Amino acid sequence: MAIPSRAKPTNASAPLLMAVYGTLRKGEANFRRLRLGRSVRFIGPCAIQGRLYDLGAYPGLVAGDGLVRGELIECRNPLVLRRLDVFEGFDPGDRAGSLFVRRLVRLAEPDADAWVYFYARPGPAGGYIASGDWVAYRTGRRRRRALRKPPRP
């Protein structure tokens, strides 16, 4: 599948590419909750340079030397971007007060530019996710919790 490259925010005809790495990935809770299947086109897997942290119900990406697994999507409508900004707690007019900030970055894989949400608060409190894959990590975390629960009488 051809991957549109160089998503330019000022060019209305350029594809609006986003790299998602957590609860907005295909099949995840917030992908369904926000009904993204109707608003985006799935392009394929991607890798984002950075470090991924467990912030509880969702992950946070910070700049760093690791690789984070995600999915590259194309937003079919620019209004989707505004909806995602609200969902991610990103206010372009108040970057310092935002929970996440959206940045246009060059992906590690594939060779394309895409918008990515980075955690904007100092020092993530959660644990580092060494695999860089939120879905695999969350699935493993759920299994570990189930194993710790005592059987019902």
Tab-separated table of C-alpha atoms in Angstrom:
chain	number	residue	atom	x	y	z
A	1	MET	CA	0.000	0.000	0.000
A	2	ALA	CA	1.374	3.411	-0.947
A	3	ILE	CA	2.175	5.638	2.016
A	4	PRO	CA	1.639	9.354	1.515
A	5	SER	CA	4.779	11.145	2.616
A	6	ARG	CA	5.452	14.559	4.064
A	7	ALA	CA	2.118	15.499	5.607
A	8	LYS	CA	2.262	19.293	5.510
A	9	PRO	CA	-0.026	21.054	7.968
A	10	THR	CA	-0.352	24.136	5.747
A	11	ASN	CA	-1.258	22.277	2.566
A	12	ALA	CA	-4.965	21.415	2.525
A	13	SER	CA	-4.482	18.810	-0.206
A	14	ALA	CA	-1.739	16.920	1.667
A	15	PRO	CA	-2.831	13.809	3.570
A	16	LEU	CA	-3.323	14.335	7.285
A	17	LEU	CA	-1.284	11.487	8.784
A	18	MET	CA	-1.324	10.557	12.463
A	19	ALA	CA	0.705	7.955	14.287
A	20	VAL	CA	-1.226	6.505	17.236
A	21	TYR	CA	0.396	4.250	19.833
A	22	GLY	CA	-2.079	3.664	22.662
A	23	THR	CA	-5.811	3.589	23.234
A	24	LEU	CA	-6.458	5.116	19.790
A	25	ARG	CA	-5.000	2.085	17.983
A	26	LYS	CA	-7.376	-0.004	15.908
A	27	GLY	CA	-9.447	-2.294	18.134
A	28	GLU	CA	-8.639	-0.391	21.334
A	29	ALA	CA	-11.331	1.113	23.564
A	30	ASN	CA	-10.968	4.751	22.553
A	31	PHE	CA	-10.714	3.906	18.855
A	32	ARG	CA	-14.208	2.417	19.215
A	33	ARG	CA	-15.470	5.068	21.639
A	34	LEU	CA	-14.553	7.916	19.277
A	35	ARG	CA	-15.802	5.922	16.263
A	36	LEU	CA	-12.565	6.496	14.424
A	37	GLY	CA	-13.226	3.657	11.983
A	38	ARG	CA	-15.567	5.973	10.096
A	39	SER	CA	-13.198	8.949	10.115
A	40	VAL	CA	-9.774	7.484	9.362
A	41	ARG	CA	-8.090	5.161	6.908
A	42	PHE	CA	-5.709	2.589	8.388
A	43	ILE	CA	-2.384	2.689	6.518
A	44	GLY	CA	-0.299	0.207	8.497
A	45	PRO	CA	2.072	-0.321	11.404
A	46	CYS	CA	4.637	2.318	12.263
A	47	ALA	CA	7.482	2.996	14.677
A	48	ILE	CA	7.961	6.299	16.504
A	49	GLN	CA	11.210	7.314	18.138
A	50	GLY	CA	10.707	7.832	21.863
A	51	ARG	CA	10.025	6.141	25.178
A	52	LEU	CA	6.625	4.847	26.267
A	53	TYR	CA	5.327	5.019	29.844
A	54	ASP	CA	2.335	3.449	31.600
A	55	LEU	CA	0.216	6.303	32.946
A	56	GLY	CA	-2.561	4.020	34.201
A	57	ALA	CA	-5.476	3.844	31.769
A	58	TYR	CA	-3.345	5.032	28.856
A	59	PRO	CA	0.301	5.401	27.824
A	60	GLY	CA	2.422	8.513	27.414
A	61	LEU	CA	5.147	8.989	24.814
A	62	VAL	CA	8.165	11.154	25.601
A	63	ALA	CA	11.178	12.002	23.457
A	64	GLY	CA	13.937	9.441	23.819
A	65	ASP	CA	16.126	6.839	22.195
A	66	GLY	CA	13.706	3.904	22.048
A	67	LEU	CA	11.150	2.806	19.464
A	68	VAL	CA	7.423	2.831	20.102
A	69	ARG	CA	5.090	0.616	18.089
A	70	GLY	CA	1.999	2.237	16.665
A	71	GLU	CA	-0.300	2.529	13.696
A	72	LEU	CA	-0.263	5.070	10.917
A	73	ILE	CA	-3.668	6.439	10.001
A	74	GLU	CA	-4.902	9.064	7.585
A	75	CYS	CA	-7.615	11.404	8.859
A	76	ARG	CA	-10.279	11.738	6.187
A	77	ASN	CA	-11.578	14.977	7.662
A	78	PRO	CA	-9.549	17.753	9.365
A	79	LEU	CA	-12.269	18.024	12.028
A	80	VAL	CA	-11.091	14.645	13.344
A	81	LEU	CA	-7.837	16.313	14.354
A	82	ARG	CA	-9.703	18.871	16.478
A	83	ARG	CA	-11.734	16.100	18.095
A	84	LEU	CA	-8.541	14.189	18.913
A	85	ASP	CA	-6.902	17.341	20.304
A	86	VAL	CA	-9.786	17.742	22.766
A	87	PHE	CA	-9.681	14.054	23.667
A	88	GLU	CA	-5.894	14.160	24.269
A	89	GLY	CA	-6.091	17.323	26.367
A	90	PHE	CA	-4.158	19.362	23.808
A	91	ASP	CA	-4.901	23.064	23.506
A	92	PRO	CA	-2.801	24.648	20.704
A	93	GLY	CA	-3.266	28.022	22.425
A	94	ASP	CA	-2.031	26.703	25.791
A	95	ARG	CA	0.709	24.164	25.160
A	96	ALA	CA	2.082	24.576	28.704
A	97	GLY	CA	-1.291	23.685	30.209
A	98	SER	CA	-1.904	20.728	27.887
A	99	LEU	CA	-1.697	17.109	29.005
A	100	PHE	CA	-0.352	16.065	25.585
A	101	VAL	CA	1.089	18.153	22.758
A	102	ARG	CA	0.778	17.282	19.083
A	103	ARG	CA	3.984	17.448	17.023
A	104	LEU	CA	4.741	16.722	13.396
A	105	VAL	CA	7.640	14.235	13.408
A	106	ARG	CA	9.526	11.990	11.003
A	107	LEU	CA	8.646	8.393	11.827
A	108	ALA	CA	11.337	5.766	12.307
A	109	GLU	CA	9.185	3.469	10.116
A	110	PRO	CA	7.837	4.026	7.493
A	111	ASP	CA	9.669	6.967	5.954
A	112	ALA	CA	6.898	9.531	6.465
A	113	ASP	CA	5.983	12.555	8.561
A	114	ALA	CA	2.998	12.240	10.888
A	115	TRP	CA	1.342	14.037	13.771
A	116	VAL	CA	2.041	12.389	17.127
A	117	TYR	CA	0.829	13.210	20.650
A	118	PHE	CA	3.651	13.513	23.208
A	119	TYR	CA	3.106	13.534	26.959
A	120	ALA	CA	3.627	17.140	28.087
A	121	ARG	CA	3.992	16.831	31.846
A	122	PRO	CA	7.367	16.601	33.578
A	123	GLY	CA	8.705	13.192	34.519
A	124	PRO	CA	6.137	10.491	33.784
A	125	ALA	CA	5.050	8.853	37.035
A	126	GLY	CA	4.298	5.528	35.358
A	127	GLY	CA	6.622	2.669	34.617
A	128	TYR	CA	8.697	2.506	31.463
A	129	ILE	CA	7.299	0.114	28.821
A	130	ALA	CA	10.499	-1.433	27.454
A	131	SER	CA	8.758	-3.207	24.558
A	132	GLY	CA	7.396	0.110	23.269
A	133	ASP	CA	4.104	-1.652	22.493
A	134	TRP	CA	1.120	-0.513	24.573
A	135	VAL	CA	-1.278	-3.184	23.271
A	136	ALA	CA	1.077	-6.073	24.066
A	137	TYR	CA	1.949	-4.531	27.430
A	138	ARG	CA	-1.697	-3.916	28.393
A	139	THR	CA	-2.691	-7.445	27.392
A	140	GLY	CA	0.143	-8.878	29.503
A	141	ARG	CA	-0.777	-6.617	32.430
A	142	ARG	CA	-4.384	-7.833	32.309
A	143	ARG	CA	-3.232	-11.473	32.284
A	144	ARG	CA	-0.913	-10.901	35.254
A	145	ARG	CA	-3.765	-9.337	37.255
A	146	ALA	CA	-6.068	-12.261	36.461
A	147	LEU	CA	-3.433	-14.714	37.674
A	148	ARG	CA	-3.107	-12.864	41.005
A	149	LYS	CA	-6.831	-12.936	41.788
A	150	PRO	CA	-7.839	-15.659	44.222
A	151	PRO	CA	-10.398	-18.137	42.897
A	152	ARG	CA	-13.995	-17.496	43.819
A	153	PRO	CA	-15.434	-19.859	46.450
